[in-house]
XYZ file of C-alpha atoms in Angstrom:
198
model
C -31.658 18.178 1.415
C -30.017 15.227 3.167
C -32.127 12.095 3.534
C -30.983 9.908 6.407
C -31.412 6.142 6.662
C -33.959 5.010 9.270
C -31.250 4.058 11.818
C -28.644 6.629 10.802
C -27.187 8.713 13.635
C -25.286 11.954 12.999
C -22.641 13.586 15.199
C -20.967 16.937 14.673
C -17.237 16.685 13.951
C -15.001 18.674 16.289
C -12.141 20.004 14.169
C -10.454 22.198 16.761
C -10.720 25.780 17.943
C -10.100 27.485 14.582
C -13.474 28.264 13.041
C -14.144 26.647 9.706
C -16.285 28.039 6.960
C -18.762 25.180 7.435
C -19.714 22.721 10.136
C -19.365 19.019 9.403
C -21.169 15.944 10.694
C -20.409 12.233 10.361
C -22.899 9.374 10.522
C -22.637 5.794 11.740
C -22.932 4.839 8.034
C -19.690 6.645 7.239
C -21.357 9.533 5.423
C -20.211 13.131 5.918
C -22.166 16.347 5.376
C -21.120 19.982 5.335
C -23.640 22.594 6.441
C -23.926 26.189 7.621
C -26.880 26.266 10.021
C -29.073 23.205 9.518
C -27.637 19.740 8.843
C -30.718 18.645 6.861
C -30.096 21.531 4.461
C -26.415 20.638 4.077
C -24.510 18.926 1.303
C -23.429 15.272 1.298
C -19.684 15.059 0.592
C -18.353 12.513 -1.876
C -14.796 12.683 -0.585
C -11.787 11.161 -2.258
C -9.719 7.993 -1.904
C -6.216 7.403 -0.551
C -4.997 3.822 -1.135
C -8.634 2.818 -1.633
C -9.799 4.321 1.689
C -12.276 7.238 1.672
C -10.852 10.383 3.260
C -12.451 13.566 4.547
C -10.493 16.645 3.414
C -11.091 20.074 4.862
C -9.468 23.480 5.219
C -8.626 24.961 8.586
C -8.248 28.731 8.837
C -5.904 30.201 11.448
C -5.731 33.973 11.925
C -2.333 35.471 12.743
C -0.816 38.955 12.748
C 0.444 38.349 9.194
C -3.001 37.318 7.947
C -4.989 34.116 7.629
C -3.132 30.838 7.246
C -5.025 28.057 5.494
C -4.093 24.477 6.366
C -5.276 21.577 4.223
C -6.080 18.552 6.378
C -7.433 15.065 5.853
C -8.821 12.273 8.049
C -9.634 8.684 7.078
C -13.421 8.296 7.233
C -13.280 4.855 8.888
C -11.142 6.244 11.711
C -13.502 9.199 12.128
C -16.554 6.897 12.367
C -14.792 4.620 14.858
C -13.778 7.587 17.050
C -17.281 9.079 17.157
C -19.371 5.905 17.447
C -17.284 3.618 19.678
C -17.699 4.197 23.395
C -14.854 2.134 24.856
C -11.622 2.871 23.002
C -8.703 0.856 24.386
C -5.511 2.955 24.426
C -3.451 -0.011 23.135
C -5.706 -0.426 20.105
C -4.756 2.341 17.676
C -5.751 0.791 14.336
C -9.203 0.522 12.770
C -9.917 -2.457 10.502
C -12.760 -3.239 8.116
C -14.209 -6.570 9.274
C -15.647 -7.333 5.816
C -12.430 -6.251 4.009
C -14.423 -3.657 2.012
C -12.575 -0.340 2.329
C -15.602 1.599 1.078
C -17.996 0.196 3.720
C -17.460 2.544 6.662
C -20.569 1.539 8.629
C -19.782 1.263 12.347
C -20.762 -2.458 12.326
C -17.958 -3.113 9.801
C -15.261 -1.361 11.874
C -13.212 -2.520 14.848
C -10.330 -1.090 16.891
C -7.283 -3.399 16.986
C -3.624 -3.535 17.861
C -1.046 -3.537 15.071
C -0.556 -7.311 15.442
C -4.326 -7.978 15.227
C -4.555 -5.742 12.155
C -1.721 -7.646 10.434
C -3.318 -11.024 11.252
C -6.672 -9.787 9.939
C -5.033 -8.565 6.721
C -3.474 -11.998 6.096
C -7.009 -13.412 5.740
C -8.063 -10.731 3.241
C -9.557 -12.436 0.137
C -7.459 -10.170 -2.115
C -4.259 -11.209 -0.314
C -5.214 -14.907 -0.512
C -6.031 -14.571 -4.237
C -2.690 -12.848 -4.889
C -0.862 -15.686 -3.104
C -2.638 -18.276 -5.251
C -1.879 -16.318 -8.419
C 1.788 -16.137 -7.461
C 1.861 -19.927 -7.065
C 0.325 -20.400 -10.519
C 2.715 -18.115 -12.386
C 5.842 -19.699 -13.748
C 8.913 -18.816 -11.724
C 11.451 -16.496 -13.324
C 14.143 -18.553 -14.998
C 16.915 -16.139 -14.114
C 20.463 -16.731 -15.337
C 21.272 -18.916 -18.312
C 24.249 -20.289 -16.415
C 24.731 -21.450 -12.866
C 27.940 -21.256 -10.818
C 29.065 -24.771 -11.795
C 28.651 -24.073 -15.511
C 30.576 -20.799 -15.126
C 33.464 -22.679 -13.436
C 33.558 -25.153 -16.335
C 33.436 -22.302 -18.847
C 36.229 -20.376 -17.085
C 38.405 -23.514 -17.027
C 37.984 -23.809 -20.795
C 38.564 -20.080 -21.398
C 41.763 -19.935 -19.343
C 43.116 -23.329 -20.447
C 46.588 -22.635 -21.964
C 46.134 -25.576 -24.371
C 42.704 -24.357 -25.578
C 42.115 -24.770 -29.286
C 38.392 -23.956 -29.321
C 37.512 -20.415 -30.395
C 35.556 -18.241 -27.955
C 32.681 -17.990 -30.436
C 32.295 -21.806 -30.371
C 32.487 -21.876 -26.551
C 29.716 -19.276 -26.361
C 27.549 -21.401 -28.638
C 28.239 -24.560 -26.567
C 27.071 -22.834 -23.368
C 24.090 -21.074 -25.009
C 25.272 -17.523 -24.329
C 26.277 -14.582 -26.488
C 29.891 -13.739 -27.289
C 29.494 -10.481 -25.379
C 28.395 -12.426 -22.293
C 31.425 -14.705 -22.686
C 33.803 -11.721 -22.882
C 32.190 -10.249 -19.757
C 32.702 -13.526 -17.901
C 36.308 -13.636 -19.119
C 37.026 -10.080 -17.914
C 35.292 -10.698 -14.585
C 32.585 -8.096 -15.194
C 29.964 -10.856 -14.927
C 30.335 -13.802 -12.559
C 33.532 -12.295 -11.138
C 32.869 -13.891 -7.749
C 33.135 -17.416 -9.242
C 36.757 -18.565 -9.332
C 38.358 -21.578 -10.997
C 39.686 -24.014 -8.399
C 43.057 -25.521 -9.271
């Protein structure tokens, strides 16, 4: 038996003309029940998550000459709640946001229809996004290459110097790179875009 909250309102979900095995209802709290005859005797659905958002999955049966075709469908619960419990839906506002940034809180008071731009602005203030930005600032930047373009030019000048007396092994040690890396620079496999200016 389904126990409703004191201010919980239920509305039957219209899933099209093809008859389903069960009827479904959604509440302003974002809860969904499946039932046959009486909603109070129905079963509260747990649902599943897609990218952290609860979704309502159901099967739609369509009878044809070849037999019955079963289509698996899904709807985001927050969008379902917003569609059934918001009276004035602006045609330009196609996105539903969670005002409190909690994807699991699908109460109608936590939902709002927005434009794409408003949704993106709202997401920039998400505490998780702000925390990730701060964490990125704290982490040490990737050091990258052992050599920069200027060092490679100097190295190439020494490698291709006709009067060179230093062995390649010693040059590699001087520049802090492996011999293999030095041979790749020499052949142009690595740093081929850097040329020695005469």
